[in-house]
């Protein structure tokens, strides 16, 4: 499919006047190349291109601000609904109205993400056509113009997290059931694992996230004491030998295959690092795959890996505090020494 058709099919009708005028830019380019492309033509083309860039950037910033204000409005309305003395049925009816408004915002966040992606592609395509057909090279100069209006770097994670939290509150009758919860708390250190993984085309990732958050709240990993926005990132460092035996075993799904890794959640300055071992078991064995782990402070990771740091003092402290069962403490001790 040619890009011009792809762009037409991707248009969100309500925003059709705010997309890159790709056909107009292409028409200008081909008409002037056919007549003998001059320096004046180049200046005019760059001016048109910058105008389109300003249009896209301004529109995206306006829509992002609008969506944030609509989310804030919904949050205030939910607070008012839960605080009033109406019957539960009346509150539920009012919350249903808010839920429909959230649905509308979710649809527009998806369209805005798609708007961002297709317009960025349009700029890349038209500059490539220019450099192929005109006697001037624009790519490097235009990249500087693009970076000065970085609409394509818009991060929708904060919007997603707010929408997820709001959906969860509305679903639970106006109560924020996740307030103050740590996503890592209460999980112990041993897990029976059963996962199914899917390949998702990059163009559909945002749509999938928005669909899932309506039914499952997004886990928020925030560094304790940090005022930075929550970071949904999960970072892993895997260990292996020079023959990549662990990697091969996981790829082939060999019975008993292991993965050993360091993992942390959220920002890079997170101080709690999990040391994990995942063991794969085939269905025919009658056993489930298992993930075992324990945490150490970031400052102690290198010493632990070098064999000069143990969990003895941590285990003793947890035993005194009564925060873990004796079985959990024994498992932690055994795992850390293997």
CSV table of C-alpha atoms in Angstrom, one decimal:
chain,number,residue,atom,x,y,z
A,1,UNK,CA,0.0,0.0,0.0
A,2,UNK,CA,1.3,3.4,-0.9
A,3,UNK,CA,1.9,5.8,2.0
A,4,UNK,CA,-0.6,8.4,0.7
A,5,UNK,CA,-3.4,5.8,0.9
A,6,UNK,CA,-2.1,4.6,4.3
A,7,UNK,CA,-2.3,8.2,5.5
A,8,UNK,CA,-5.9,8.7,4.2
A,9,UNK,CA,-7.0,5.5,5.9
A,10,UNK,CA,-5.4,6.5,9.2
A,11,UNK,CA,-7.1,9.9,9.4
A,12,UNK,CA,-9.3,10.5,12.5
A,13,UNK,CA,-12.1,12.5,10.8
A,14,UNK,CA,-12.5,15.1,13.6
A,15,UNK,CA,-8.8,16.0,13.2
A,16,UNK,CA,-8.4,15.8,9.4
A,17,UNK,CA,-7.3,19.4,9.0
A,18,UNK,CA,-4.4,18.9,11.4
A,19,UNK,CA,-2.5,16.1,9.7
A,20,UNK,CA,0.6,16.8,7.5
A,21,UNK,CA,-0.4,18.0,4.1
A,22,UNK,CA,1.6,15.1,2.5
A,23,UNK,CA,-0.1,15.3,-0.9
A,24,UNK,CA,0.5,19.1,-1.1
A,25,UNK,CA,4.1,18.8,-0.2
A,26,UNK,CA,4.6,16.0,-2.7
A,27,UNK,CA,2.8,17.9,-5.4
A,28,UNK,CA,5.0,21.0,-4.8
A,29,UNK,CA,8.1,18.9,-4.9
A,30,UNK,CA,7.3,17.1,-8.2
A,31,UNK,CA,6.0,20.2,-9.9
A,32,UNK,CA,9.1,22.3,-9.2
A,33,UNK,CA,11.6,19.4,-9.9
A,34,UNK,CA,9.9,19.1,-13.3
A,35,UNK,CA,10.6,22.7,-14.0
A,36,UNK,CA,14.1,22.8,-12.7
A,37,UNK,CA,14.4,23.0,-8.9
A,38,UNK,CA,16.1,26.2,-7.7
A,39,UNK,CA,17.4,27.6,-4.4
A,40,UNK,CA,14.2,29.7,-4.1
A,41,UNK,CA,12.1,26.5,-4.5
A,42,UNK,CA,14.1,24.9,-1.7
A,43,UNK,CA,13.6,27.9,0.6
A,44,UNK,CA,9.8,27.7,-0.1
A,45,UNK,CA,9.7,24.0,0.5
A,46,UNK,CA,11.5,24.3,3.8
A,47,UNK,CA,9.1,27.0,4.8
A,48,UNK,CA,6.1,24.8,3.9
A,49,UNK,CA,7.6,21.9,5.8
A,50,UNK,CA,8.2,24.0,8.9
A,51,UNK,CA,4.7,25.3,8.8
A,52,UNK,CA,3.4,21.7,8.8
A,53,UNK,CA,5.7,20.8,11.6
A,54,UNK,CA,4.4,23.8,13.7
A,55,UNK,CA,0.9,22.7,13.0
A,56,UNK,CA,1.4,19.1,14.1
A,57,UNK,CA,3.4,20.1,17.2
A,58,UNK,CA,0.9,22.7,18.4
A,59,UNK,CA,-2.1,20.5,17.8
A,60,UNK,CA,-0.6,17.6,19.7
A,61,UNK,CA,0.4,19.8,22.7
A,62,UNK,CA,-3.1,21.2,22.7
A,63,UNK,CA,-4.8,17.8,22.7
A,64,UNK,CA,-2.4,16.4,25.4
A,65,UNK,CA,-3.3,19.3,27.6
A,66,UNK,CA,-7.0,18.8,27.0
A,67,UNK,CA,-6.8,15.2,27.8
A,68,UNK,CA,-5.0,15.9,31.1
A,69,UNK,CA,-7.7,18.4,32.0
A,70,UNK,CA,-10.5,15.9,31.2
A,71,UNK,CA,-8.9,13.3,33.4
A,72,UNK,CA,-8.6,15.8,36.2
A,73,UNK,CA,-12.2,16.7,35.8
A,74,UNK,CA,-13.2,13.0,36.0
A,75,UNK,CA,-11.1,12.6,39.2
A,76,UNK,CA,-12.9,15.6,40.8
A,77,UNK,CA,-16.3,14.3,39.8
A,78,UNK,CA,-15.5,10.8,41.2
A,79,UNK,CA,-14.5,12.5,44.5
A,80,UNK,CA,-17.7,14.5,44.6
A,81,UNK,CA,-19.8,11.4,43.9
A,82,UNK,CA,-18.2,9.3,46.6
A,83,UNK,CA,-18.5,12.1,49.1
A,84,UNK,CA,-22.2,12.7,48.6
A,85,UNK,CA,-25.0,11.0,50.6
A,86,UNK,CA,-26.8,9.5,47.6
A,87,UNK,CA,-27.8,5.8,47.5
A,88,UNK,CA,-25.4,3.2,46.2
A,89,UNK,CA,-27.6,2.8,43.1
A,90,UNK,CA,-27.6,6.6,42.4
A,91,UNK,CA,-23.8,6.7,42.9
A,92,UNK,CA,-23.3,3.8,40.5
A,93,UNK,CA,-25.4,5.6,37.9
A,94,UNK,CA,-23.3,8.7,38.2
A,95,UNK,CA,-20.1,6.7,38.1
A,96,UNK,CA,-21.3,5.0,34.9
A,97,UNK,CA,-21.5,8.5,33.3
A,98,UNK,CA,-17.9,9.1,34.3
A,99,UNK,CA,-16.9,5.7,32.9
A,100,UNK,CA,-18.3,6.6,29.5
A,101,UNK,CA,-16.3,9.9,29.6
A,102,UNK,CA,-13.2,7.9,30.4
A,103,UNK,CA,-13.9,5.6,27.5
A,104,UNK,CA,-14.0,8.7,25.2
A,105,UNK,CA,-10.7,9.9,26.6
A,106,UNK,CA,-9.2,6.5,26.0
A,107,UNK,CA,-10.3,6.5,22.4
A,108,UNK,CA,-8.7,9.9,21.9
A,109,UNK,CA,-5.5,8.9,23.5
A,110,UNK,CA,-5.3,6.0,21.1
A,111,UNK,CA,-6.0,8.3,18.2
A,112,UNK,CA,-3.4,10.8,19.4
A,113,UNK,CA,-0.8,8.1,19.6
A,114,UNK,CA,-1.7,7.0,16.0
A,115,UNK,CA,-1.7,10.7,14.9
A,116,UNK,CA,1.8,11.1,16.3
A,117,UNK,CA,3.1,8.0,14.6
A,118,UNK,CA,1.6,8.6,11.2
A,119,UNK,CA,2.7,12.2,11.0
A,120,UNK,CA,6.2,11.4,12.0
A,121,UNK,CA,6.3,8.8,9.3
A,122,UNK,CA,4.9,11.4,6.8
A,123,UNK,CA,7.7,13.8,7.6
A,124,UNK,CA,10.4,11.1,7.2
A,125,UNK,CA,8.8,10.0,3.9
A,126,UNK,CA,8.5,13.4,2.3
A,127,UNK,CA,12.1,14.4,3.3
A,128,UNK,CA,13.3,11.1,1.8
A,129,UNK,CA,11.5,11.9,-1.5
A,130,UNK,CA,12.9,15.4,-1.5
A,131,UNK,CA,16.5,14.2,-1.0
A,132,UNK,CA,16.0,11.6,-3.8
A,133,UNK,CA,14.6,14.1,-6.4
A,134,UNK,CA,15.8,17.6,-5.5
A,135,UNK,CA,19.4,18.8,-5.9
A,136,UNK,CA,19.7,19.6,-2.2
A,137,UNK,CA,20.0,17.3,0.8
A,138,UNK,CA,17.5,18.3,3.6
A,139,UNK,CA,17.7,15.3,5.9
A,140,UNK,CA,20.3,16.5,8.4
A,141,UNK,CA,18.9,20.1,8.6
A,142,UNK,CA,15.3,18.9,8.9
A,143,UNK,CA,16.3,16.6,11.8
A,144,UNK,CA,17.4,19.7,13.7
A,145,UNK,CA,14.0,21.3,13.0
A,146,UNK,CA,12.3,18.2,14.1
A,147,UNK,CA,14.1,18.0,17.4
A,148,UNK,CA,13.2,21.6,18.2
A,149,UNK,CA,9.5,20.5,18.0
A,150,UNK,CA,9.7,17.0,19.4
A,151,UNK,CA,6.0,15.9,19.1
A,152,UNK,CA,7.2,12.4,18.2
A,153,UNK,CA,8.8,12.0,21.6
A,154,UNK,CA,5.5,12.4,23.4
A,155,UNK,CA,5.4,9.8,26.3
A,156,UNK,CA,1.8,8.6,26.9
A,157,UNK,CA,2.8,6.5,30.0
A,158,UNK,CA,1.6,9.1,32.5
A,159,UNK,CA,-1.7,9.4,30.7
A,160,UNK,CA,-2.1,5.6,30.7
A,161,UNK,CA,-1.3,5.3,34.4
A,162,UNK,CA,-3.8,8.0,35.3
A,163,UNK,CA,-6.5,6.4,33.1
A,164,UNK,CA,-5.8,3.0,34.6
A,165,UNK,CA,-6.0,4.3,38.2
A,166,UNK,CA,-9.2,6.2,37.4
A,167,UNK,CA,-10.8,3.2,35.7
A,168,UNK,CA,-9.9,1.1,38.8
A,169,UNK,CA,-11.6,3.6,41.1
A,170,UNK,CA,-14.8,3.8,39.1
A,171,UNK,CA,-14.9,0.0,38.8
A,172,UNK,CA,-14.7,-0.3,42.6
A,173,UNK,CA,-17.5,2.2,43.3
A,174,UNK,CA,-15.3,5.2,43.8
A,175,UNK,CA,-12.8,3.5,46.1
A,176,UNK,CA,-9.1,3.6,45.3
A,177,UNK,CA,-8.3,0.0,46.3
A,178,UNK,CA,-4.7,0.3,45.2
A,179,UNK,CA,-3.8,3.4,47.2
A,180,UNK,CA,-0.6,2.9,49.2
A,181,UNK,CA,-0.1,-0.6,47.9
A,182,UNK,CA,3.4,-1.8,46.8
A,183,UNK,CA,3.1,-4.0,43.7
A,184,UNK,CA,5.9,-6.1,45.1
A,185,UNK,CA,4.5,-6.6,48.5
A,186,UNK,CA,2.9,-9.8,49.6
A,187,UNK,CA,4.4,-11.8,46.8
A,188,UNK,CA,6.9,-13.9,48.8
A,189,UNK,CA,9.9,-15.1,47.0
A,190,UNK,CA,8.7,-18.2,45.2
A,191,UNK,CA,6.1,-18.2,42.5
A,192,UNK,CA,4.4,-20.9,40.4
A,193,UNK,CA,4.5,-19.4,36.9
A,194,UNK,CA,2.3,-20.0,33.9
A,195,UNK,CA,2.6,-17.4,31.2
A,196,UNK,CA,1.5,-17.0,27.6
A,197,UNK,CA,3.3,-14.5,25.4
A,198,UNK,CA,2.1,-12.8,22.2
A,199,UNK,CA,3.7,-10.9,19.4
A,200,UNK,CA,2.1,-7.5,19.0
A,201,UNK,CA,2.8,-5.3,16.0
A,202,UNK,CA,4.4,-1.9,17.2
A,203,UNK,CA,1.4,0.0,15.7
A,204,UNK,CA,-1.0,-1.9,17.9
A,205,UNK,CA,0.9,-1.7,21.2
A,206,UNK,CA,-0.9,1.5,22.4
A,207,UNK,CA,-4.3,0.1,21.4
A,208,UNK,CA,-3.6,-3.1,23.3
A,209,UNK,CA,-2.4,-1.2,26.4
A,210,UNK,CA,-5.6,1.0,26.4
A,211,UNK,CA,-7.8,-2.1,26.0
A,212,UNK,CA,-6.1,-4.0,28.8
A,213,UNK,CA,-6.2,-1.1,31.3
A,214,UNK,CA,-10.0,-1.1,31.2
A,215,UNK,CA,-10.0,-4.5,32.8
A,216,UNK,CA,-6.7,-4.8,34.8
A,217,UNK,CA,-5.0,-1.9,36.7
A,218,UNK,CA,-1.5,-1.0,35.6
A,219,UNK,CA,1.1,-1.8,38.3
A,220,UNK,CA,3.0,1.3,39.3
A,221,UNK,CA,6.6,1.0,40.4
A,222,UNK,CA,7.7,4.1,42.2
A,223,UNK,CA,11.0,4.6,44.0
A,224,UNK,CA,10.3,5.3,47.7
A,225,UNK,CA,10.6,8.9,48.6
A,226,UNK,CA,10.8,10.0,44.9
A,227,UNK,CA,8.6,12.8,43.5
A,228,UNK,CA,9.4,11.8,39.9
A,229,UNK,CA,6.4,10.4,37.9
A,230,UNK,CA,6.0,6.7,38.2
A,231,UNK,CA,8.1,4.7,35.8
A,232,UNK,CA,6.6,1.5,34.4
A,233,UNK,CA,10.0,0.2,33.2
A,234,UNK,CA,11.2,-3.3,34.1
A,235,UNK,CA,15.0,-3.8,33.7
A,236,UNK,CA,16.7,-7.2,33.6
A,237,UNK,CA,20.3,-8.3,33.3
A,238,UNK,CA,20.7,-12.0,32.4
A,239,UNK,CA,23.6,-14.3,33.3
A,240,UNK,CA,25.0,-17.1,31.2
A,241,UNK,CA,28.2,-18.9,30.4
A,242,UNK,CA,30.4,-18.5,27.2
A,243,UNK,CA,28.4,-21.3,25.5
A,244,UNK,CA,25.1,-19.5,26.2
A,245,UNK,CA,23.7,-22.8,27.7
A,246,UNK,CA,21.0,-21.0,29.7
A,247,UNK,CA,19.9,-19.0,26.7
A,248,UNK,CA,19.7,-22.1,24.5
A,249,UNK,CA,17.8,-24.0,27.1
A,250,UNK,CA,15.2,-21.3,27.4
A,251,UNK,CA,14.8,-20.9,23.7
A,252,UNK,CA,14.4,-24.7,23.2
A,253,UNK,CA,12.2,-24.9,26.4
A,254,UNK,CA,14.3,-27.8,27.7
A,255,UNK,CA,12.9,-29.5,30.8
A,256,UNK,CA,14.5,-27.8,33.8
A,257,UNK,CA,16.0,-24.9,31.8
A,258,UNK,CA,16.9,-22.0,34.0
A,259,UNK,CA,17.2,-18.3,33.6
A,260,UNK,CA,19.2,-16.3,36.2
A,261,UNK,CA,19.0,-12.6,36.3
A,262,UNK,CA,19.1,-9.3,38.2
A,263,UNK,CA,15.8,-7.3,37.9
A,264,UNK,CA,14.5,-4.0,39.1
A,265,UNK,CA,11.4,-2.0,38.6
A,266,UNK,CA,10.9,1.6,37.8
A,267,UNK,CA,13.7,4.2,37.8
A,268,UNK,CA,17.4,3.4,37.3
A,269,UNK,CA,18.0,4.8,40.8
A,270,UNK,CA,15.9,2.1,42.4
A,271,UNK,CA,17.8,0.7,45.4
A,272,UNK,CA,16.1,-2.7,45.6
A,273,UNK,CA,17.5,-5.3,43.2
A,274,UNK,CA,15.9,-8.7,42.8
A,275,UNK,CA,18.1,-11.7,42.1
A,276,UNK,CA,15.9,-14.3,40.4
A,277,UNK,CA,16.0,-17.8,39.1
A,278,UNK,CA,13.3,-19.1,36.8
A,279,UNK,CA,13.0,-22.8,36.2
A,280,UNK,CA,11.0,-24.1,33.2
A,281,UNK,CA,9.0,-27.4,33.6
A,282,UNK,CA,7.2,-29.1,30.7
A,283,UNK,CA,3.6,-30.0,31.1
A,284,UNK,CA,4.2,-33.7,30.9
A,285,UNK,CA,6.3,-33.6,34.1
A,286,UNK,CA,3.1,-32.6,36.1
A,287,UNK,CA,5.1,-29.6,37.6
A,288,UNK,CA,4.6,-25.9,37.0
A,289,UNK,CA,7.4,-23.5,36.1
A,290,UNK,CA,8.7,-21.7,39.1
A,291,UNK,CA,10.3,-18.3,39.8
A,292,UNK,CA,12.4,-17.9,43.0
A,293,UNK,CA,14.0,-14.7,44.1
A,294,UNK,CA,15.3,-12.5,46.9
A,295,UNK,CA,16.3,-8.8,47.1
A,296,UNK,CA,19.5,-7.1,47.9
A,297,UNK,CA,20.4,-3.4,48.1
A,298,UNK,CA,22.0,-2.0,44.9
A,299,UNK,CA,25.2,-1.1,46.8
A,300,UNK,CA,25.6,-4.8,47.8
A,301,UNK,CA,25.0,-6.4,44.4
A,302,UNK,CA,28.6,-6.5,43.2
A,303,UNK,CA,29.8,-7.9,46.6
A,304,UNK,CA,27.2,-10.6,46.5
A,305,UNK,CA,28.2,-11.6,43.0
A,306,UNK,CA,31.8,-11.7,44.1
A,307,UNK,CA,30.9,-14.0,47.1
A,308,UNK,CA,31.9,-11.5,49.8
A,309,UNK,CA,28.3,-10.5,50.9
A,310,UNK,CA,25.7,-12.9,52.4
A,311,UNK,CA,22.1,-12.5,53.4
A,312,UNK,CA,22.7,-13.7,57.0
A,313,UNK,CA,22.1,-10.4,58.7
A,314,UNK,CA,19.0,-9.7,56.5
A,315,UNK,CA,17.5,-13.1,57.3
A,316,UNK,CA,18.1,-12.6,61.0
A,317,UNK,CA,16.5,-9.2,60.9
A,318,UNK,CA,13.4,-10.5,59.1
A,319,UNK,CA,13.2,-13.4,61.6
A,320,UNK,CA,13.2,-10.9,64.5
A,321,UNK,CA,10.6,-8.7,62.8
A,322,UNK,CA,8.4,-11.7,62.0
A,323,UNK,CA,7.7,-10.5,58.5
A,324,UNK,CA,8.5,-13.8,56.8
A,325,UNK,CA,7.6,-17.4,57.7
A,326,UNK,CA,10.4,-19.7,58.7
A,327,UNK,CA,10.0,-21.6,55.5
A,328,UNK,CA,10.4,-18.4,53.4
A,329,UNK,CA,13.5,-17.6,55.3
A,330,UNK,CA,15.0,-21.0,54.8
A,331,UNK,CA,14.2,-20.9,51.1
A,332,UNK,CA,15.8,-17.5,50.8
A,333,UNK,CA,18.9,-18.7,52.6
A,334,UNK,CA,19.2,-21.8,50.4
A,335,UNK,CA,18.6,-19.9,47.2
A,336,UNK,CA,21.2,-17.2,48.0
A,337,UNK,CA,23.9,-19.9,48.7
A,338,UNK,CA,23.3,-22.0,45.6
